[in-house]
PDB file of C-alpha atoms and ligand atoms in Angstrom:
ATOM      1  CA  MET D  13      19.445   3.535  -2.942  1.00  0.00           C
ATOM      2  CA  PHE D  14      16.011   3.028  -1.400  1.00  0.00           C
ATOM      3  CA  ASN D  15      15.375   2.363   2.431  1.00  0.00           C
ATOM      4  CA  ILE D  16      13.682  -1.124   2.685  1.00  0.00           C
ATOM      5  CA  SER D  17      12.704  -3.108   6.319  1.00  0.00           C
ATOM      6  CA  ILE D  18      12.116  -6.232   6.314  1.00  0.00           C
ATOM      7  CA  VAL D  19       9.804  -7.705   8.668  1.00  0.00           C
ATOM      8  CA  SER D  20      10.175 -10.939   9.874  1.00  0.00           C
ATOM      9  CA  SER D  21       6.918 -12.355  11.422  1.00  0.00           C
ATOM     10  CA  SER D  22       7.318 -15.752  13.159  1.00  0.00           C
ATOM     11  CA  ILE D  23       8.475 -15.352  17.064  1.00  0.00           C
ATOM     12  CA  ARG D  24       8.448 -19.094  17.160  1.00  0.00           C
ATOM     13  CA  PRO D  25      12.083 -20.855  18.991  1.00  0.00           C
ATOM     14  CA  ASP D  26      12.562 -22.689  15.946  1.00  0.00           C
ATOM     15  CA  ARG D  27      11.279 -20.511  13.273  1.00  0.00           C
ATOM     16  CA  LYS D  28      11.893 -21.336   9.633  1.00  0.00           C
ATOM     17  CA  SER D  29      10.434 -18.101   7.713  1.00  0.00           C
ATOM     18  CA  HIS D  30      13.260 -15.901   9.255  1.00  0.00           C
ATOM     19  CA  ARG D  31      15.381 -17.884   6.524  1.00  0.00           C
ATOM     20  CA  LEU D  32      13.476 -15.812   4.068  1.00  0.00           C
ATOM     21  CA  ALA D  33      13.749 -11.976   5.528  1.00  0.00           C
ATOM     22  CA  LEU D  34      17.983 -12.659   5.959  1.00  0.00           C
ATOM     23  CA  TYR D  35      17.498 -14.056   1.977  1.00  0.00           C
ATOM     24  CA  PHE D  36      16.234 -10.853   1.225  1.00  0.00           C
ATOM     25  CA  LEU D  37      18.288  -8.837   3.498  1.00  0.00           C
ATOM     26  CA  ASN D  38      21.619 -10.391   1.934  1.00  0.00           C
ATOM     27  CA  TYR D  39      20.065 -10.249  -1.394  1.00  0.00           C
ATOM     28  CA  LEU D  40      19.182  -6.256  -1.723  1.00  0.00           C
ATOM     29  CA  ASN D  41      22.585  -5.342   0.344  1.00  0.00           C
ATOM     30  CA  GLU D  42      25.269  -7.429  -1.501  1.00  0.00           C
ATOM     31  CA  ASN D  43      23.537  -6.416  -4.326  1.00  0.00           C
ATOM     32  CA  PHE D  44      23.448  -3.049  -3.412  1.00  0.00           C
ATOM     33  CA  LEU D  45      19.947  -3.000  -4.551  1.00  0.00           C
ATOM     34  CA  ALA D  46      18.805  -1.121  -0.889  1.00  0.00           C
ATOM     35  CA  ASN D  47      19.831  -0.190   2.392  1.00  0.00           C
ATOM     36  CA  ALA D  48      17.527  -3.277   4.340  1.00  0.00           C
ATOM     37  CA  ASN D  49      17.104  -4.179   7.391  1.00  0.00           C
ATOM     38  CA  ILE D  50      15.384  -6.434   8.901  1.00  0.00           C
ATOM     39  CA  LEU D  51      12.667  -5.267  12.023  1.00  0.00           C
ATOM     40  CA  ASP D  52      11.832  -8.258  14.311  1.00  0.00           C
ATOM     41  CA  LEU D  53       9.140  -9.759  15.661  1.00  0.00           C
ATOM     42  CA  LYS D  54      11.096 -12.047  17.729  1.00  0.00           C
ATOM     43  CA  VAL D  55      13.326  -9.134  18.674  1.00  0.00           C
ATOM     44  CA  TYR D  56      10.568  -6.471  19.146  1.00  0.00           C
ATOM     45  CA  ASP D  57       8.120  -9.173  21.249  1.00  0.00           C
ATOM     46  CA  PHE D  58       5.292  -6.686  21.262  1.00  0.00           C
ATOM     47  CA  PRO D  59       2.223  -7.399  23.732  1.00  0.00           C
ATOM     48  CA  ILE D  60      -0.740  -8.637  22.708  1.00  0.00           C
ATOM     49  CA  PHE D  61      -2.321  -5.085  21.413  1.00  0.00           C
ATOM     50  CA  ASN D  62      -4.328  -3.328  23.467  1.00  0.00           C
ATOM     51  CA  GLU D  63      -4.390   0.313  21.747  1.00  0.00           C
ATOM     52  CA  THR D  64      -3.101   1.855  18.939  1.00  0.00           C
ATOM     53  CA  LEU D  65       0.141   4.056  18.970  1.00  0.00           C
ATOM     54  CA  LYS D  66      -1.990   7.117  18.877  1.00  0.00           C
ATOM     55  CA  LYS D  67      -4.225   6.931  21.487  1.00  0.00           C
ATOM     56  CA  GLN D  68      -1.585   4.664  23.602  1.00  0.00           C
ATOM     57  CA  GLU D  69      -0.652   7.484  26.614  1.00  0.00           C
ATOM     58  CA  SER D  70       2.901   6.042  26.906  1.00  0.00           C
ATOM     59  CA  PRO D  71       4.122   4.169  24.974  1.00  0.00           C
ATOM     60  CA  SER D  72       6.697   1.857  24.750  1.00  0.00           C
ATOM     61  CA  LYS D  73      10.559   2.789  23.737  1.00  0.00           C
ATOM     62  CA  LYS D  74      10.257  -0.077  20.942  1.00  0.00           C
ATOM     63  CA  THR D  75       7.131   0.472  19.399  1.00  0.00           C
ATOM     64  CA  LEU D  76       7.788   4.126  18.683  1.00  0.00           C
ATOM     65  CA  ASP D  77      10.602   2.547  16.649  1.00  0.00           C
ATOM     66  CA  PHE D  78       8.652   0.018  14.844  1.00  0.00           C
ATOM     67  CA  ALA D  79       6.412   2.850  13.716  1.00  0.00           C
ATOM     68  CA  GLU D  80       9.649   5.534  13.142  1.00  0.00           C
ATOM     69  CA  LYS D  81      11.433   2.562  10.968  1.00  0.00           C
ATOM     70  CA  ILE D  82       8.125   1.633   9.003  1.00  0.00           C
ATOM     71  CA  ASN D  83       7.141   5.470   8.769  1.00  0.00           C
ATOM     72  CA  SER D  84      10.702   6.541   7.367  1.00  0.00           C
ATOM     73  CA  SER D  85      10.915   2.937   4.659  1.00  0.00           C
ATOM     74  CA  GLU D  86      10.466   3.682   1.300  1.00  0.00           C
ATOM     75  CA  GLY D  87       9.297  -0.049   0.981  1.00  0.00           C
ATOM     76  CA  VAL D  88       8.304  -2.891   3.562  1.00  0.00           C
ATOM     77  CA  ILE D  89       8.838  -6.529   2.772  1.00  0.00           C
ATOM     78  CA  ILE D  90       6.509  -9.066   5.118  1.00  0.00           C
ATOM     79  CA  VAL D  91       7.981 -12.438   5.716  1.00  0.00           C
ATOM     80  CA  THR D  92       5.476 -13.984   7.225  1.00  0.00           C
ATOM     81  CA  PRO D  93       4.572 -18.111   7.620  1.00  0.00           C
ATOM     82  CA  GLU D  94       1.008 -19.512   7.606  1.00  0.00           C
ATOM     83  CA  TYR D  95      -0.456 -21.150  10.541  1.00  0.00           C
ATOM     84  CA  ASN D  96      -4.029 -22.447  10.088  1.00  0.00           C
ATOM     85  CA  GLY D  97      -4.728 -20.917   7.069  1.00  0.00           C
ATOM     86  CA  GLY D  98      -3.594 -17.644   8.737  1.00  0.00           C
ATOM     87  CA  TYR D  99      -0.613 -15.088   9.221  1.00  0.00           C
ATOM     88  CA  PRO D 100       0.387 -14.997  12.947  1.00  0.00           C
ATOM     89  CA  ALA D 101      -0.624 -13.108  15.630  1.00  0.00           C
ATOM     90  CA  SER D 102       2.808 -11.759  16.378  1.00  0.00           C
ATOM     91  CA  LEU D 103       1.995 -10.050  12.650  1.00  0.00           C
ATOM     92  CA  LYS D 104      -1.536  -8.983  13.132  1.00  0.00           C
ATOM     93  CA  ASN D 105      -0.396  -6.643  16.544  1.00  0.00           C
ATOM     94  CA  ALA D 106       2.374  -4.739  14.562  1.00  0.00           C
ATOM     95  CA  ILE D 107      -0.011  -4.066  11.814  1.00  0.00           C
ATOM     96  CA  ASP D 108      -3.007  -2.722  14.220  1.00  0.00           C
ATOM     97  CA  VAL D 109      -0.681  -0.847  16.267  1.00  0.00           C
ATOM     98  CA  LEU D 110       0.195   1.361  13.397  1.00  0.00           C
ATOM     99  CA  TYR D 111      -1.998   3.346  11.494  1.00  0.00           C
ATOM    100  CA  ASP D 112      -0.680   6.304   9.150  1.00  0.00           C
ATOM    101  CA  GLU D 113       2.779   4.559   9.276  1.00  0.00           C
ATOM    102  CA  TRP D 114       1.187   1.798   6.940  1.00  0.00           C
ATOM    103  CA  ARG D 115      -1.044   4.244   5.027  1.00  0.00           C
ATOM    104  CA  HIS D 116      -0.260   4.398   0.930  1.00  0.00           C
ATOM    105  CA  LYS D 117       3.696   2.569   2.013  1.00  0.00           C
ATOM    106  CA  PRO D 118       4.344  -0.044  -0.659  1.00  0.00           C
ATOM    107  CA  VAL D 119       4.497  -3.666   0.560  1.00  0.00           C
ATOM    108  CA  GLY D 120       6.062  -6.643  -1.033  1.00  0.00           C
ATOM    109  CA  ILE D 121       4.431 -10.186   0.662  1.00  0.00           C
ATOM    110  CA  VAL D 122       6.673 -12.946   1.461  1.00  0.00           C
ATOM    111  CA  THR D 123       4.503 -16.555   2.115  1.00  0.00           C
ATOM    112  CA  VAL D 124       6.285 -19.036   3.754  1.00  0.00           C
ATOM    113  CA  SER D 125       5.453 -22.740   4.728  1.00  0.00           C
ATOM    114  CA  ASN D 126       6.990 -26.229   5.468  1.00  0.00           C
ATOM    115  CA  GLY D 127       4.438 -27.735   3.097  1.00  0.00           C
ATOM    116  CA  PRO D 128       3.553 -27.434  -0.874  1.00  0.00           C
ATOM    117  CA  PHE D 129       1.281 -24.532  -0.377  1.00  0.00           C
ATOM    118  CA  ALA D 130       3.777 -21.813  -0.125  1.00  0.00           C
ATOM    119  CA  GLY D 131       1.141 -20.012   2.302  1.00  0.00           C
ATOM    120  CA  SER D 132      -1.322 -19.223  -0.172  1.00  0.00           C
ATOM    121  CA  GLN D 133      -4.132 -18.863   2.498  1.00  0.00           C
ATOM    122  CA  ALA D 134      -2.012 -16.610   4.678  1.00  0.00           C
ATOM    123  CA  LEU D 135      -1.573 -14.488   1.675  1.00  0.00           C
ATOM    124  CA  VAL D 136      -4.933 -14.182   1.050  1.00  0.00           C
ATOM    125  CA  SER D 137      -5.743 -12.805   5.064  1.00  0.00           C
ATOM    126  CA  LEU D 138      -3.021 -10.421   4.841  1.00  0.00           C
ATOM    127  CA  GLN D 139      -3.717  -8.339   1.930  1.00  0.00           C
ATOM    128  CA  PHE D 140      -7.068  -7.973   3.127  1.00  0.00           C
ATOM    129  CA  SER D 141      -6.205  -6.498   6.146  1.00  0.00           C
ATOM    130  CA  LEU D 142      -3.421  -4.470   4.685  1.00  0.00           C
ATOM    131  CA  TRP D 143      -5.842  -3.655   2.474  1.00  0.00           C
ATOM    132  CA  LYS D 144      -8.239  -2.252   5.371  1.00  0.00           C
ATOM    133  CA  MET D 145      -4.816   0.017   6.701  1.00  0.00           C
ATOM    134  CA  LYS D 146      -4.787   1.566   2.589  1.00  0.00           C
ATOM    135  CA  THR D 147      -1.465   0.057   2.385  1.00  0.00           C
ATOM    136  CA  TRP D 148      -0.110  -0.451  -1.193  1.00  0.00           C
ATOM    137  CA  THR D 149       0.315  -4.374  -1.541  1.00  0.00           C
ATOM    138  CA  VAL D 150       2.544  -5.172  -4.729  1.00  0.00           C
ATOM    139  CA  THR D 151       1.328  -7.098  -7.130  1.00  0.00           C
ATOM    140  CA  GLU D 152       3.702  -9.917  -7.412  1.00  0.00           C
ATOM    141  CA  GLN D 153       3.904 -12.290  -4.744  1.00  0.00           C
ATOM    142  CA  TYR D 154       6.987 -14.418  -3.231  1.00  0.00           C
ATOM    143  CA  SER D 155       5.799 -17.706  -2.033  1.00  0.00           C
ATOM    144  CA  VAL D 156       7.872 -20.425  -0.519  1.00  0.00           C
ATOM    145  CA  PRO D 157       6.723 -23.889  -0.276  1.00  0.00           C
ATOM    146  CA  ASN D 158       8.822 -26.588   1.282  1.00  0.00           C
ATOM    147  CA  ILE D 159      10.893 -24.160   2.817  1.00  0.00           C
ATOM    148  CA  GLU D 160      13.634 -26.296   4.667  1.00  0.00           C
ATOM    149  CA  LYS D 161      14.833 -27.833   1.247  1.00  0.00           C
ATOM    150  CA  ASN D 162      14.692 -24.373  -0.525  1.00  0.00           C
ATOM    151  CA  TYR D 163      16.508 -22.408   1.794  1.00  0.00           C
ATOM    152  CA  ASP D 164      19.061 -22.879   4.295  1.00  0.00           C
ATOM    153  CA  GLU D 165      19.621 -21.836   8.213  1.00  0.00           C
ATOM    154  CA  GLU D 166      21.892 -18.515   6.700  1.00  0.00           C
ATOM    155  CA  GLY D 167      18.930 -17.654   4.230  1.00  0.00           C
ATOM    156  CA  ASN D 168      20.981 -19.121   1.043  1.00  0.00           C
ATOM    157  CA  SER D 169      18.410 -19.844  -1.594  1.00  0.00           C
ATOM    158  CA  LEU D 170      19.330 -23.982  -2.346  1.00  0.00           C
ATOM    159  CA  HIS D 171      17.908 -23.792  -6.054  1.00  0.00           C
ATOM    160  CA  LYS D 172      19.129 -20.478  -7.126  1.00  0.00           C
ATOM    161  CA  ASN D 173      17.574 -20.988 -10.800  1.00  0.00           C
ATOM    162  CA  ILE D 174      14.427 -21.011  -9.093  1.00  0.00           C
ATOM    163  CA  SER D 175      14.695 -18.149  -7.036  1.00  0.00           C
ATOM    164  CA  GLU D 176      16.603 -15.493  -8.347  1.00  0.00           C
ATOM    165  CA  PRO D 177      14.236 -15.175 -11.274  1.00  0.00           C
ATOM    166  CA  LEU D 178      11.308 -14.938  -8.527  1.00  0.00           C
ATOM    167  CA  THR D 179      13.034 -12.630  -6.596  1.00  0.00           C
ATOM    168  CA  GLU D 180      13.777 -10.348  -9.540  1.00  0.00           C
ATOM    169  CA  ALA D 181      10.322 -10.288 -10.634  1.00  0.00           C
ATOM    170  CA  PHE D 182       9.123  -9.631  -7.480  1.00  0.00           C
ATOM    171  CA  LEU D 183      11.645  -6.720  -6.789  1.00  0.00           C
ATOM    172  CA  LYS D 184      11.024  -5.004 -10.368  1.00  0.00           C
ATOM    173  CA  GLU D 185       7.261  -4.700  -9.086  1.00  0.00           C
ATOM    174  CA  LEU D 186       8.315  -3.422  -5.368  1.00  0.00           C
ATOM    175  CA  PHE D 187      10.903  -1.127  -7.077  1.00  0.00           C
ATOM    176  CA  TRP D 188       8.637   0.445  -9.366  1.00  0.00           C
ATOM    177  CA  CYS D 189       5.207   1.283  -6.670  1.00  0.00           C
ATOM    178  CA  ILE D 190       7.995   2.566  -4.332  1.00  0.00           C
ATOM    179  CA  LYS D 191       9.184   5.172  -7.833  1.00  0.00           C
ATOM    180  CA  ALA D 192       5.225   5.639  -8.395  1.00  0.00           C
ATOM    181  CA  ASP D 193       4.911   6.473  -4.715  1.00  0.00           C
ATOM    182  CA  LYS D 194       7.786   8.942  -4.860  1.00  0.00           C
ATOM    183  CA  ASN D 195       6.600  10.756  -8.072  1.00  0.00           C
ATOM    184  CA  ILE D 196       2.482  11.218  -6.548  1.00  0.00           C
ATOM    185  CA  GLY D 197       3.730  11.707  -3.333  1.00  0.00           C
TER     186      GLY D 197
HETATM  187  C1  FMN L 216       0.308 -23.190  14.430  1.00  0.00           C
HETATM  188  C2  FMN L 216       0.616 -23.808  12.986  1.00  0.00           C
HETATM  189  C3  FMN L 216      -0.263 -23.646  12.371  1.00  0.00           C
HETATM  190  C4  FMN L 216      -0.191 -24.248  11.114  1.00  0.00           C
HETATM  191  N1  FMN L 216      -0.869 -24.221   9.869  1.00  0.00           N
HETATM  192  C5  FMN L 216      -0.106 -24.181   8.383  1.00  0.00           C
HETATM  193  C6  FMN L 216      -1.110 -24.316   7.668  1.00  0.00           C
HETATM  194  O1  FMN L 216      -2.109 -24.221   7.766  1.00  0.00           O
HETATM  195  N2  FMN L 216      -0.811 -24.205   6.506  1.00  0.00           N
HETATM  196  C7  FMN L 216       0.533 -24.874   6.159  1.00  0.00           C
HETATM  197  O2  FMN L 216       1.352 -24.793   4.738  1.00  0.00           O
HETATM  198  N3  FMN L 216       1.416 -24.426   6.670  1.00  0.00           N
HETATM  199  C8  FMN L 216       1.037 -24.405   8.484  1.00  0.00           C
HETATM  200  N4  FMN L 216       1.864 -25.043   9.110  1.00  0.00           N
HETATM  201  C9  FMN L 216       3.006 -25.362   9.019  1.00  0.00           C
HETATM  202  C10 FMN L 216       3.943 -24.115   8.703  1.00  0.00           C
HETATM  203  O3  FMN L 216       3.833 -23.970   7.566  1.00  0.00           O
HETATM  204  C11 FMN L 216       5.918 -24.389   9.364  1.00  0.00           C
HETATM  205  O4  FMN L 216       5.445 -24.766  10.529  1.00  0.00           O
HETATM  206  C12 FMN L 216       6.478 -23.353   9.000  1.00  0.00           C
HETATM  207  O5  FMN L 216       7.752 -23.422   9.245  1.00  0.00           O
HETATM  208  C13 FMN L 216       6.316 -22.335   9.833  1.00  0.00           C
HETATM  209  O6  FMN L 216       6.975 -20.474   9.363  1.00  0.00           O
HETATM  210  P1  FMN L 216       7.911 -20.682  11.309  1.00  0.00           P
HETATM  211  O7  FMN L 216       8.894 -21.711  11.133  1.00  0.00           O
HETATM  212  O8  FMN L 216       8.515 -19.854  10.916  1.00  0.00           O
HETATM  213  O9  FMN L 216       7.372 -20.197  12.349  1.00  0.00           O
HETATM  214  C14 FMN L 216       1.513 -24.686  10.691  1.00  0.00           C
HETATM  215  C15 FMN L 216       2.652 -24.387  11.591  1.00  0.00           C
HETATM  216  C16 FMN L 216       2.671 -23.966  12.462  1.00  0.00           C
HETATM  217  C17 FMN L 216       2.790 -23.772  14.329  1.00  0.00           C
END
């Protein structure tokens, strides 16, 4: 089974997008599809970026831990909300602090909003940043509108007839990229 890390990006007290991190954690582990774990940026609580890990003289344990987890993951799922047409500063912090760790990493993007547009603009800005990092973003996206109507606080889908085919298609593409990456690398 693949090791997959799920980055949960929102650090708001009343965050909703974390429901998707829980959804994918449960889906992957309960169906024995992967060894999944959540990298919760609210728990990491990184300071505002001021230097890349490579150039830090005495990096914090949590930065080293995050770097090691991204590095050792065979694939990553990033769950991000949309804030003012982009992705949150918490996630930019976590992306910018690393470099080599992101390179060629298969990454699936999950966007979330509480409105009808499902974080479609955050997707575009995040894809561009990850492209600059030479990350391998998979082409299947998972975009969730109206979060509170579609997933509960424990990460259960409230409309499995809609979510399951989308989940299968998203994970199929992520797994394909992980396998292809292994064959090349
Ligand atoms: C600062 C801020 C900016 C937002 N901007 C957008 C936006 O541009 N587009 C959108 O669809 N929703 C926007 N929203 C609504 C979010 O989609 C909604 O609050 C969602 O629950 C955020 O995810 P979170 O609860 O995990 O932080 C914004 C919310 C916040 C807090």
